[in-house]
């Protein structure tokens, strides 16, 4: 048996469900035949690519059908197979997945004209939203293409890298697949902004030579502190992904100042239970003084809308610097690295796409992720105007997000620049309409005040029924708010 195939099968052995090995071998043979004589730009046999894609999918715990679709994903586009062949040899399910991936691959997001770009983007979202497994195969495909991007002409490298940062990274993020997002973005960063990348690599290296040793010492200190009570706890030091560091350095309050970054290295403590997380937090704060104002964020009690859960705190390490500590359970850890792929209950989601009925069956965390996909699909049906759709997509779904809280602790996920009015409409249309004032963290503010991460927002309601103010349209940023305000003004 081929070593390639052997490695793939080995990767499938660690997935939680048994896979159909015979079917995987059959699709490997099919793909190999379809791609006979074809080479990658790297000079490798073409079959190395679908195998790498399928191996990524296996490592993300995908089911047999998705792994098979990974092996076959280029057989229509490059291998001369037809959807009918795939139905005959495999199944409707496999054929429709491969067909979906082929359609998405044919869409180039950097169209010459904006209208072309939008139309392609619209189709892409529609195909992806109809079956989440298409997104998974596409993410794995993009992943391996980025890993071999150096062999492509510079212009193409740049286009693919930018497209990854603008579309695929945010999609992985919204699906809660933190690990995939981080890796895709770091691979793309190098080709999208080569000079900035090199500069940041050398800056980081300098910093790490000092901080790296300190953090190993700090890890030992923490181990000594918690092991007597929690012998099963795990501690590791994680390094922030480069692209995410790059984004953070660009924030106005940081303005490129490396010394203001406190989470380049973070100590991650993985516990067996939620109670354990809070107990360890107590131990840590008792021994290491928390840094005033930088504060602690309890995303266990209030998860981020993409499902992320963890307690973050910043403490003085005792070695003369500030360290971020992240505390979470093992399950939360897996969820944050692999997101939707961590609990891929395929029988529940099926290839029927994301129906309301399906959503009801899923837990809160997964539901949130799927709702986002469903929202994209429904917008695309609602909107006839291309530029309106692109705006909504760019500013609502894929731009950077902030998380704010209602007075009762519900978390709302809003785009950067959102105001109390955007929040009100995100909660409920009527709440938006009746707004006359707002409080942020207990302080009265104007309705156009920009919200910040972690703000608690309270809307002051009019006593009588009112209409929204047309002036709000000047400052709201979410599509939901704009649409509701315009509608009720007609
Ligand atoms: Mn491919």
Tab-separated table of C-alpha atoms and ligand atoms in Angstrom:
chain	number	residue	atom	x	y	z
A	1	UNK	CA	0.000	0.000	0.000
A	2	UNK	CA	1.148	3.570	-0.752
A	3	UNK	CA	2.753	5.446	2.102
A	4	UNK	CA	0.469	8.384	1.319
A	5	UNK	CA	-2.614	6.260	1.777
A	6	UNK	CA	-1.142	4.607	4.841
A	7	UNK	CA	-0.597	7.992	6.507
A	8	UNK	CA	-4.136	9.036	5.689
A	9	UNK	CA	-5.578	5.870	7.178
A	10	UNK	CA	-3.435	6.351	10.246
A	11	UNK	CA	-4.891	9.862	10.661
A	12	UNK	CA	-8.425	8.483	10.449
A	13	UNK	CA	-7.735	6.105	13.318
A	14	UNK	CA	-7.726	8.951	15.803
A	15	UNK	CA	-11.190	10.209	14.788
A	16	UNK	CA	-13.884	9.458	17.362
A	17	UNK	CA	-16.058	7.435	14.977
A	18	UNK	CA	-14.915	4.427	13.016
A	19	UNK	CA	-14.425	5.240	9.333
A	20	UNK	CA	-15.199	3.129	6.311
A	21	UNK	CA	-11.658	2.201	5.253
A	22	UNK	CA	-12.734	0.363	2.144
A	23	UNK	CA	-14.534	3.422	0.838
A	24	UNK	CA	-11.536	5.620	1.585
A	25	UNK	CA	-9.235	3.241	-0.283
A	26	UNK	CA	-11.672	3.110	-3.200
A	27	UNK	CA	-11.858	6.887	-3.474
A	28	UNK	CA	-8.080	7.144	-3.207
A	29	UNK	CA	-7.718	4.778	-6.166
A	30	UNK	CA	-10.376	6.697	-8.094
A	31	UNK	CA	-8.648	10.042	-7.480
A	32	UNK	CA	-5.239	8.625	-8.326
A	33	UNK	CA	-6.530	7.359	-11.648
A	34	UNK	CA	-8.365	10.615	-12.413
A	35	UNK	CA	-5.219	12.661	-11.777
A	36	UNK	CA	-2.814	10.330	-13.573
A	37	UNK	CA	0.095	12.218	-15.094
A	38	UNK	CA	-0.854	15.500	-13.418
A	39	UNK	CA	1.672	17.334	-11.311
A	40	UNK	CA	1.439	20.101	-8.762
A	41	UNK	CA	3.428	23.291	-9.324
A	42	UNK	CA	5.800	21.960	-6.656
A	43	UNK	CA	6.667	19.057	-8.951
A	44	UNK	CA	4.866	16.565	-6.702
A	45	UNK	CA	2.352	14.092	-8.087
A	46	UNK	CA	-1.106	15.700	-8.033
A	47	UNK	CA	-2.542	12.967	-5.789
A	48	UNK	CA	-0.424	14.323	-2.907
A	49	UNK	CA	-2.820	17.288	-2.777
A	50	UNK	CA	-6.177	15.513	-2.303
A	51	UNK	CA	-4.513	13.147	0.161
A	52	UNK	CA	-3.191	16.090	2.193
A	53	UNK	CA	-6.664	17.645	2.132
A	54	UNK	CA	-8.289	14.398	3.272
A	55	UNK	CA	-5.674	14.028	6.009
A	56	UNK	CA	-6.473	17.514	7.336
A	57	UNK	CA	-10.155	16.588	7.338
A	58	UNK	CA	-9.419	13.393	9.247
A	59	UNK	CA	-7.409	15.328	11.802
A	60	UNK	CA	-10.429	17.618	12.241
A	61	UNK	CA	-12.506	14.536	13.099
A	62	UNK	CA	-14.671	14.681	10.004
A	63	UNK	CA	-16.782	11.694	8.966
A	64	UNK	CA	-16.075	9.207	6.151
A	65	UNK	CA	-18.180	11.066	3.564
A	66	UNK	CA	-16.271	14.304	4.136
A	67	UNK	CA	-12.880	12.557	4.007
A	68	UNK	CA	-13.931	10.838	0.784
A	69	UNK	CA	-15.082	14.177	-0.641
A	70	UNK	CA	-11.655	15.571	0.286
A	71	UNK	CA	-9.962	12.854	-1.765
A	72	UNK	CA	-12.271	13.454	-4.703
A	73	UNK	CA	-12.573	17.237	-4.453
A	74	UNK	CA	-10.580	18.038	-7.598
A	75	UNK	CA	-11.705	15.092	-9.738
A	76	UNK	CA	-14.464	17.112	-11.441
A	77	UNK	CA	-12.451	20.273	-11.971
A	78	UNK	CA	-9.108	18.737	-12.914
A	79	UNK	CA	-9.672	15.011	-13.281
A	80	UNK	CA	-12.371	14.830	-15.927
A	81	UNK	CA	-14.933	13.110	-13.706
A	82	UNK	CA	-18.586	14.140	-13.847
A	83	UNK	CA	-21.044	14.416	-10.954
A	84	UNK	CA	-22.881	11.451	-12.522
A	85	UNK	CA	-19.697	9.328	-12.266
A	86	UNK	CA	-19.436	10.156	-8.594
A	87	UNK	CA	-23.077	9.274	-7.960
A	88	UNK	CA	-22.555	5.959	-9.700
A	89	UNK	CA	-19.253	5.075	-7.999
A	90	UNK	CA	-19.991	6.572	-4.591
A	91	UNK	CA	-23.217	8.294	-3.567
A	92	UNK	CA	-25.452	11.319	-4.111
A	93	UNK	CA	-24.054	12.768	-0.945
A	94	UNK	CA	-20.415	12.519	-2.037
A	95	UNK	CA	-21.242	13.830	-5.504
A	96	UNK	CA	-23.087	16.864	-4.226
A	97	UNK	CA	-20.259	17.695	-1.817
A	98	UNK	CA	-17.607	17.500	-4.523
A	99	UNK	CA	-19.849	19.484	-6.843
A	100	UNK	CA	-20.243	22.152	-4.145
A	101	UNK	CA	-16.493	22.377	-3.609
A	102	UNK	CA	-15.929	22.597	-7.373
A	103	UNK	CA	-18.391	25.474	-7.636
A	104	UNK	CA	-16.731	27.358	-4.804
A	105	UNK	CA	-13.282	26.772	-6.312
A	106	UNK	CA	-14.388	28.194	-9.629
A	107	UNK	CA	-15.260	31.462	-7.960
A	108	UNK	CA	-12.456	33.932	-7.835
A	109	UNK	CA	-13.161	36.558	-5.308
A	110	UNK	CA	-10.947	39.125	-6.923
A	111	UNK	CA	-13.143	39.651	-9.948
A	112	UNK	CA	-12.236	42.430	-12.352
A	113	UNK	CA	-15.442	44.230	-11.615
A	114	UNK	CA	-16.998	44.745	-8.249
A	115	UNK	CA	-20.286	43.338	-9.503
A	116	UNK	CA	-18.521	40.165	-10.595
A	117	UNK	CA	-16.780	39.898	-7.261
A	118	UNK	CA	-20.040	40.254	-5.362
A	119	UNK	CA	-21.896	37.822	-7.549
A	120	UNK	CA	-19.188	35.223	-6.990
A	121	UNK	CA	-19.093	35.848	-3.293
A	122	UNK	CA	-22.846	35.488	-3.157
A	123	UNK	CA	-22.717	32.131	-4.913
A	124	UNK	CA	-19.907	30.978	-2.705
A	125	UNK	CA	-21.765	31.753	0.484
A	126	UNK	CA	-24.881	30.088	-0.863
A	127	UNK	CA	-23.038	26.888	-1.751
A	128	UNK	CA	-21.216	26.822	1.561
A	129	UNK	CA	-24.293	27.548	3.610
A	130	UNK	CA	-26.194	24.716	1.947
A	131	UNK	CA	-23.831	22.182	3.469
A	132	UNK	CA	-21.282	22.942	6.147
A	133	UNK	CA	-19.121	20.054	4.984
A	134	UNK	CA	-18.395	22.005	1.820
A	135	UNK	CA	-16.833	24.681	4.010
A	136	UNK	CA	-14.741	22.063	5.781
A	137	UNK	CA	-13.389	20.604	2.531
A	138	UNK	CA	-12.775	24.098	1.188
A	139	UNK	CA	-10.896	25.134	4.350
A	140	UNK	CA	-8.736	22.004	4.151
A	141	UNK	CA	-8.128	22.634	0.428
A	142	UNK	CA	-7.102	26.222	1.129
A	143	UNK	CA	-4.902	25.064	3.980
A	144	UNK	CA	-2.841	22.744	1.791
A	145	UNK	CA	-2.706	25.263	-1.059
A	146	UNK	CA	-1.240	27.807	1.348
A	147	UNK	CA	1.276	25.252	2.563
A	148	UNK	CA	2.499	24.923	-1.026
A	149	UNK	CA	1.931	28.542	-2.070
A	150	UNK	CA	5.625	29.296	-2.549
A	151	UNK	CA	5.561	27.424	-5.858
A	152	UNK	CA	3.019	29.758	-7.460
A	153	UNK	CA	3.750	33.030	-9.278
A	154	UNK	CA	3.953	36.031	-6.942
A	155	UNK	CA	0.770	37.644	-8.237
A	156	UNK	CA	-1.275	34.537	-7.581
A	157	UNK	CA	0.317	34.108	-4.173
A	158	UNK	CA	-0.797	37.586	-3.241
A	159	UNK	CA	-4.359	37.125	-4.462
A	160	UNK	CA	-4.820	33.814	-2.642
A	161	UNK	CA	-3.263	35.169	0.543
A	162	UNK	CA	-5.464	38.270	0.654
A	163	UNK	CA	-8.566	36.218	-0.113
A	164	UNK	CA	-7.666	33.935	2.785
A	165	UNK	CA	-7.310	36.828	5.220
A	166	UNK	CA	-10.545	38.443	4.040
A	167	UNK	CA	-12.795	35.434	3.677
A	168	UNK	CA	-11.517	32.059	4.881
A	169	UNK	CA	-9.877	33.205	8.127
A	170	UNK	CA	-13.051	34.976	9.296
A	171	UNK	CA	-15.176	31.998	8.261
A	172	UNK	CA	-13.014	29.634	10.330
A	173	UNK	CA	-13.206	32.093	13.201
A	174	UNK	CA	-16.972	32.269	13.044
A	175	UNK	CA	-17.135	28.495	13.093
A	176	UNK	CA	-15.041	28.604	16.269
A	177	UNK	CA	-12.142	26.776	14.611
A	178	UNK	CA	-9.451	28.806	16.337
A	179	UNK	CA	-6.574	26.539	15.437
A	180	UNK	CA	-7.424	26.421	11.735
A	181	UNK	CA	-8.043	30.159	11.630
A	182	UNK	CA	-4.694	30.892	13.272
A	183	UNK	CA	-2.777	28.604	10.962
A	184	UNK	CA	-4.502	29.775	7.770
A	185	UNK	CA	-3.887	33.389	8.660
A	186	UNK	CA	-0.238	32.914	9.580
A	187	UNK	CA	0.423	31.042	6.334
A	188	UNK	CA	-1.334	33.769	4.335
A	189	UNK	CA	0.220	36.685	6.249
A	190	UNK	CA	3.687	35.834	4.921
A	191	UNK	CA	2.511	36.185	1.311
A	192	UNK	CA	-0.004	38.992	1.781
A	193	UNK	CA	2.351	41.421	3.540
A	194	UNK	CA	5.876	39.959	3.186
A	195	UNK	CA	7.745	42.968	4.589
A	196	UNK	CA	5.539	43.417	7.636
A	197	UNK	CA	5.750	39.698	8.204
A	198	UNK	CA	9.557	39.613	8.199
A	199	UNK	CA	9.720	42.633	10.476
A	200	UNK	CA	7.322	41.104	12.964
A	201	UNK	CA	9.140	37.768	12.935
A	202	UNK	CA	12.416	39.398	13.922
A	203	UNK	CA	10.745	41.622	16.548
A	204	UNK	CA	9.055	38.586	18.039
A	205	UNK	CA	12.264	36.573	18.036
A	206	UNK	CA	14.059	39.250	20.026
A	207	UNK	CA	11.251	39.366	22.551
A	208	UNK	CA	11.009	35.590	22.840
A	209	UNK	CA	14.683	35.020	23.673
A	210	UNK	CA	14.071	36.808	26.967
A	211	UNK	CA	10.411	36.054	27.608
A	212	UNK	CA	10.638	32.424	26.539
A	213	UNK	CA	12.934	31.467	29.385
A	214	UNK	CA	10.945	33.506	31.921
A	215	UNK	CA	7.741	31.815	30.938
A	216	UNK	CA	9.250	28.349	31.388
A	217	UNK	CA	10.223	29.409	34.919
A	218	UNK	CA	6.742	30.788	35.431
A	219	UNK	CA	5.218	27.533	34.260
A	220	UNK	CA	7.236	25.684	36.912
A	221	UNK	CA	6.023	28.136	39.568
A	222	UNK	CA	2.413	27.516	38.584
A	223	UNK	CA	2.931	23.765	38.527
A	224	UNK	CA	4.367	23.865	42.041
A	225	UNK	CA	1.398	25.944	43.131
A	226	UNK	CA	-1.417	23.825	41.747
A	227	UNK	CA	-0.091	20.259	41.504
A	228	UNK	CA	-0.677	19.341	45.152
A	229	UNK	CA	-4.424	19.949	44.727
A	230	UNK	CA	-4.830	19.266	41.021
A	231	UNK	CA	-2.419	16.577	39.893
A	232	UNK	CA	-4.384	16.094	36.637
A	233	UNK	CA	-4.167	19.719	35.517
A	234	UNK	CA	-2.156	20.436	32.389
A	235	UNK	CA	-0.160	23.577	31.755
A	236	UNK	CA	1.317	24.734	28.532
A	237	UNK	CA	2.682	27.977	27.217
A	238	UNK	CA	1.044	29.066	24.000
A	239	UNK	CA	2.429	31.639	21.649
A	240	UNK	CA	0.058	34.113	20.054
A	241	UNK	CA	-0.405	33.628	16.325
A	242	UNK	CA	1.603	36.157	14.316
A	243	UNK	CA	-1.234	37.572	12.267
A	244	UNK	CA	-3.365	38.056	15.323
A	245	UNK	CA	-0.418	39.843	16.958
A	246	UNK	CA	-0.094	41.989	13.826
A	247	UNK	CA	-3.760	42.978	14.046
A	248	UNK	CA	-3.446	43.776	17.724
A	249	UNK	CA	-0.419	46.013	17.164
A	250	UNK	CA	-2.515	48.031	14.711
A	251	UNK	CA	-5.152	48.895	17.297
A	252	UNK	CA	-5.127	52.634	18.068
A	253	UNK	CA	-4.503	52.154	21.806
A	254	UNK	CA	-1.441	50.000	21.068
A	255	UNK	CA	-0.201	51.862	18.013
A	256	UNK	CA	2.651	49.486	17.240
A	257	UNK	CA	4.056	49.527	20.778
A	258	UNK	CA	5.342	46.033	21.446
A	259	UNK	CA	5.635	46.673	25.196
A	260	UNK	CA	1.845	46.999	25.413
A	261	UNK	CA	1.355	43.395	24.281
A	262	UNK	CA	0.919	41.165	27.297
A	263	UNK	CA	-0.329	37.997	25.722
A	264	UNK	CA	2.363	37.128	23.195
A	265	UNK	CA	2.947	34.207	25.486
A	266	UNK	CA	0.154	32.953	27.694
A	267	UNK	CA	0.074	30.171	30.247
A	268	UNK	CA	-2.828	27.881	29.541
A	269	UNK	CA	-4.175	25.762	32.391
A	270	UNK	CA	-6.439	22.897	31.365
A	271	UNK	CA	-8.664	21.481	34.082
A	272	UNK	CA	-11.090	18.601	34.353
A	273	UNK	CA	-14.055	20.603	35.605
A	274	UNK	CA	-15.531	24.082	35.689
A	275	UNK	CA	-15.281	24.146	39.505
A	276	UNK	CA	-11.598	23.305	39.111
A	277	UNK	CA	-11.157	26.328	36.835
A	278	UNK	CA	-12.488	28.724	39.471
A	279	UNK	CA	-10.495	27.048	42.249
A	280	UNK	CA	-7.302	27.378	40.258
A	281	UNK	CA	-8.128	31.020	39.521
A	282	UNK	CA	-8.321	31.543	43.291
A	283	UNK	CA	-4.963	29.847	43.845
A	284	UNK	CA	-3.314	31.861	41.086
A	285	UNK	CA	-4.632	35.214	42.300
A	286	UNK	CA	-3.626	34.367	45.845
A	287	UNK	CA	-0.033	33.802	44.773
A	288	UNK	CA	0.348	36.242	41.843
A	289	UNK	CA	-1.150	39.692	42.089
A	290	UNK	CA	-3.627	40.429	39.268
A	291	UNK	CA	-2.737	43.495	37.218
A	292	UNK	CA	-5.131	46.336	38.062
A	293	UNK	CA	-7.254	47.659	35.181
A	294	UNK	CA	-6.185	44.994	32.704
A	295	UNK	CA	-8.541	42.828	34.637
A	296	UNK	CA	-10.021	39.415	34.256
A	297	UNK	CA	-12.475	38.243	31.623
A	298	UNK	CA	-14.737	35.382	32.524
A	299	UNK	CA	-15.782	33.837	29.240
A	300	UNK	CA	-16.855	30.697	31.092
A	301	UNK	CA	-19.749	32.494	32.753
A	302	UNK	CA	-20.353	34.603	29.621
A	303	UNK	CA	-19.136	32.734	26.524
A	304	UNK	CA	-18.241	34.714	23.433
A	305	UNK	CA	-20.931	34.371	20.773
A	306	UNK	CA	-18.765	32.052	18.700
A	307	UNK	CA	-18.825	29.699	21.683
A	308	UNK	CA	-15.385	30.490	23.074
A	309	UNK	CA	-15.083	29.743	26.782
A	310	UNK	CA	-12.118	30.378	29.085
A	311	UNK	CA	-11.130	32.584	32.004
A	312	UNK	CA	-8.440	35.126	31.091
A	313	UNK	CA	-6.483	36.972	33.732
A	314	UNK	CA	-3.293	39.011	33.704
A	315	UNK	CA	-0.944	38.755	36.675
A	316	UNK	CA	2.504	39.958	37.722
A	317	UNK	CA	4.697	36.912	37.266
A	318	UNK	CA	7.091	37.782	40.068
A	319	UNK	CA	9.845	37.772	37.418
A	320	UNK	CA	9.274	41.391	36.535
A	321	UNK	CA	6.669	41.117	33.839
A	322	UNK	CA	2.986	40.619	33.139
A	323	UNK	CA	1.691	37.221	32.069
A	324	UNK	CA	-1.677	36.253	30.727
A	325	UNK	CA	-3.201	33.103	32.162
A	326	UNK	CA	-6.040	31.264	30.453
A	327	UNK	CA	-8.000	28.698	32.419
A	328	UNK	CA	-10.471	26.298	30.810
A	329	UNK	CA	-11.729	22.732	30.861
A	330	UNK	CA	-10.487	20.148	28.382
A	331	UNK	CA	-13.779	20.240	26.548
A	332	UNK	CA	-13.656	24.031	26.251
A	333	UNK	CA	-10.129	23.695	24.984
A	334	UNK	CA	-11.087	21.296	22.217
A	335	UNK	CA	-14.046	23.455	21.354
A	336	UNK	CA	-11.879	26.564	21.065
A	337	UNK	CA	-9.304	24.881	18.857
A	338	UNK	CA	-11.627	22.900	16.631
A	339	UNK	CA	-14.992	24.621	17.088
A	340	UNK	CA	-17.787	23.088	15.156
A	341	UNK	CA	-15.523	20.269	14.053
A	342	UNK	CA	-14.958	19.228	17.669
A	343	UNK	CA	-18.487	17.941	17.997
A	344	UNK	CA	-19.519	17.050	14.556
A	345	UNK	CA	-22.711	15.194	15.152
A	346	UNK	CA	-23.283	14.555	11.577
A	347	UNK	CA	-26.510	12.676	11.957
A	348	UNK	CA	-28.005	15.867	13.343
A	349	UNK	CA	-26.854	18.222	10.680
A	350	UNK	CA	-27.073	16.073	7.547
A	351	UNK	CA	-26.657	17.443	4.109
A	352	UNK	CA	-30.022	19.157	4.137
A	353	UNK	CA	-28.294	22.365	5.093
A	354	UNK	CA	-29.208	24.278	8.167
A	355	UNK	CA	-32.925	24.227	8.863
A	356	UNK	CA	-34.603	25.763	11.880
A	357	UNK	CA	-35.584	22.350	13.038
A	358	UNK	CA	-31.955	21.301	13.038
A	359	UNK	CA	-30.947	24.409	14.914
A	360	UNK	CA	-33.402	23.635	17.685
A	361	UNK	CA	-31.774	20.282	18.268
A	362	UNK	CA	-28.306	21.674	18.745
A	363	UNK	CA	-26.756	23.039	21.861
A	364	UNK	CA	-26.416	26.776	22.366
A	365	UNK	CA	-22.833	26.943	21.299
A	366	UNK	CA	-23.209	25.091	18.037
A	367	UNK	CA	-26.480	26.794	17.320
A	368	UNK	CA	-24.810	30.150	17.402
A	369	UNK	CA	-22.338	29.123	14.756
A	370	UNK	CA	-24.912	27.639	12.472
A	371	UNK	CA	-27.202	30.613	12.803
A	372	UNK	CA	-24.508	32.729	11.335
A	373	UNK	CA	-24.337	30.541	8.258
A	374	UNK	CA	-28.098	30.514	7.996
A	375	UNK	CA	-28.206	34.285	8.308
A	376	UNK	CA	-25.822	34.652	5.395
A	377	UNK	CA	-27.957	32.392	3.267
A	378	UNK	CA	-31.156	34.221	4.113
A	379	UNK	CA	-29.629	37.620	3.381
A	380	UNK	CA	-28.570	36.440	0.035
A	381	UNK	CA	-32.151	35.426	-0.742
A	382	UNK	CA	-33.562	38.697	0.599
A	383	UNK	CA	-31.244	41.074	-1.089
A	384	UNK	CA	-31.411	41.809	-4.733
A	385	UNK	CA	-28.912	44.612	-4.790
A	386	UNK	CA	-25.354	43.343	-5.026
A	387	UNK	CA	-23.632	46.241	-3.373
A	388	UNK	CA	-26.055	46.138	-0.466
A	389	UNK	CA	-25.262	42.477	0.013
A	390	UNK	CA	-21.536	43.033	-0.090
A	391	UNK	CA	-21.824	45.827	2.441
A	392	UNK	CA	-23.863	43.664	4.780
A	393	UNK	CA	-21.473	40.801	4.399
A	394	UNK	CA	-18.326	42.825	4.820
A	395	UNK	CA	-19.501	44.925	7.700
A	396	UNK	CA	-21.731	42.554	9.567
A	397	UNK	CA	-20.414	39.087	9.165
A	398	UNK	CA	-16.769	39.236	8.337
A	399	UNK	CA	-15.513	42.405	9.975
A	400	UNK	CA	-13.966	42.339	13.389
A	401	UNK	CA	-16.350	41.808	16.184
A	402	UNK	CA	-16.912	43.137	19.668
A	403	UNK	CA	-18.844	41.428	22.412
A	404	UNK	CA	-21.173	43.392	24.642
A	405	UNK	CA	-23.492	42.331	27.431
A	406	UNK	CA	-27.096	43.014	28.288
A	407	UNK	CA	-27.828	44.034	31.901
A	408	UNK	CA	-28.818	40.407	32.525
A	409	UNK	CA	-25.562	39.053	31.126
A	410	UNK	CA	-26.566	37.884	27.656
A	411	UNK	CA	-23.753	38.257	25.181
A	412	UNK	CA	-24.237	40.043	21.873
A	413	UNK	CA	-21.834	39.869	19.011
A	414	UNK	CA	-21.598	43.155	17.075
A	415	UNK	CA	-19.217	44.560	14.484
A	416	UNK	CA	-16.599	47.118	15.441
A	417	UNK	CA	-18.069	50.621	15.579
A	418	UNK	CA	-21.504	49.428	16.700
A	419	UNK	CA	-23.566	51.825	18.830
A	420	UNK	CA	-26.287	51.324	21.494
A	421	UNK	CA	-28.869	51.535	18.684
A	422	UNK	CA	-27.202	48.657	16.839
A	423	UNK	CA	-27.282	46.720	20.086
A	424	UNK	CA	-30.959	47.502	20.654
A	425	UNK	CA	-31.919	46.250	17.206
A	426	UNK	CA	-29.783	43.170	17.668
A	427	UNK	CA	-31.811	42.343	20.771
A	428	UNK	CA	-35.236	43.085	19.342
A	429	UNK	CA	-36.760	45.349	16.697
A	430	UNK	CA	-39.186	46.874	19.213
A	431	UNK	CA	-36.360	47.612	21.634
A	432	UNK	CA	-34.680	49.512	18.816
A	433	UNK	CA	-37.787	51.473	17.900
A	434	UNK	CA	-38.505	52.502	21.495
A	435	UNK	CA	-34.969	53.623	22.392
A	436	UNK	CA	-34.635	57.122	23.764
A	437	UNK	CA	-31.405	56.811	25.694
A	438	UNK	CA	-28.678	54.402	26.700
A	439	UNK	CA	-26.360	53.586	29.558
A	440	UNK	CA	-22.969	51.982	29.107
A	441	UNK	CA	-21.582	50.427	32.273
A	442	UNK	CA	-24.164	52.415	34.239
A	443	UNK	CA	-23.267	55.805	32.721
A	444	UNK	CA	-25.656	57.749	30.508
A	445	UNK	CA	-24.225	58.083	27.014
A	446	UNK	CA	-25.400	59.441	23.683
A	447	UNK	CA	-26.994	56.990	21.292
A	448	UNK	CA	-24.155	57.271	18.788
A	449	UNK	CA	-21.465	56.330	21.319
A	450	UNK	CA	-19.253	53.515	19.956
A	451	UNK	CA	-19.381	50.356	22.056
A	452	UNK	CA	-16.282	48.596	23.334
A	453	UNK	CA	-15.605	44.965	24.114
A	454	UNK	CA	-17.176	43.933	27.401
A	455	UNK	CA	-19.461	46.973	27.741
A	456	UNK	CA	-22.728	46.417	29.552
A	457	UNK	CA	-25.422	48.159	27.556
A	458	UNK	CA	-28.776	49.205	28.902
A	459	UNK	CA	-31.413	50.794	26.697
A	460	UNK	CA	-33.739	53.403	28.132
A	461	UNK	CA	-37.194	53.010	26.650
A	462	UNK	CA	-39.742	55.606	25.745
A	463	UNK	CA	-42.903	55.514	27.865
A	464	UNK	CA	-45.096	55.809	24.810
A	465	UNK	CA	-44.834	54.176	21.418
A	466	UNK	CA	-42.290	56.012	19.287
A	467	UNK	CA	-40.760	55.779	15.861
A	468	UNK	CA	-37.047	55.533	15.242
A	469	UNK	CA	-35.174	58.720	14.436
A	470	UNK	CA	-34.032	59.116	10.820
A	471	UNK	CA	-30.743	60.564	12.080
A	472	UNK	CA	-29.829	57.172	13.507
A	473	UNK	CA	-29.145	56.041	9.963
A	474	UNK	CA	-26.115	58.346	10.019
A	475	UNK	CA	-24.316	56.299	12.641
A	476	UNK	CA	-25.668	52.742	12.866
A	477	UNK	CA	-23.392	50.116	11.327
A	478	UNK	CA	-25.321	46.838	11.341
A	479	UNK	CA	-27.506	45.746	8.503
A	480	UNK	CA	-30.259	44.724	10.927
A	481	UNK	CA	-30.501	48.203	12.430
A	482	UNK	CA	-30.389	49.979	9.061
A	483	UNK	CA	-33.071	47.782	7.605
A	484	UNK	CA	-35.419	48.051	10.601
A	485	UNK	CA	-35.054	51.828	10.835
A	486	UNK	CA	-35.596	52.414	7.106
A	487	UNK	CA	-38.593	50.092	7.032
A	488	UNK	CA	-40.427	51.833	9.845
A	489	UNK	CA	-39.745	55.300	8.414
A	490	UNK	CA	-41.500	54.580	5.131
B	1	LIG	MN1	-7.788	21.419	-4.418
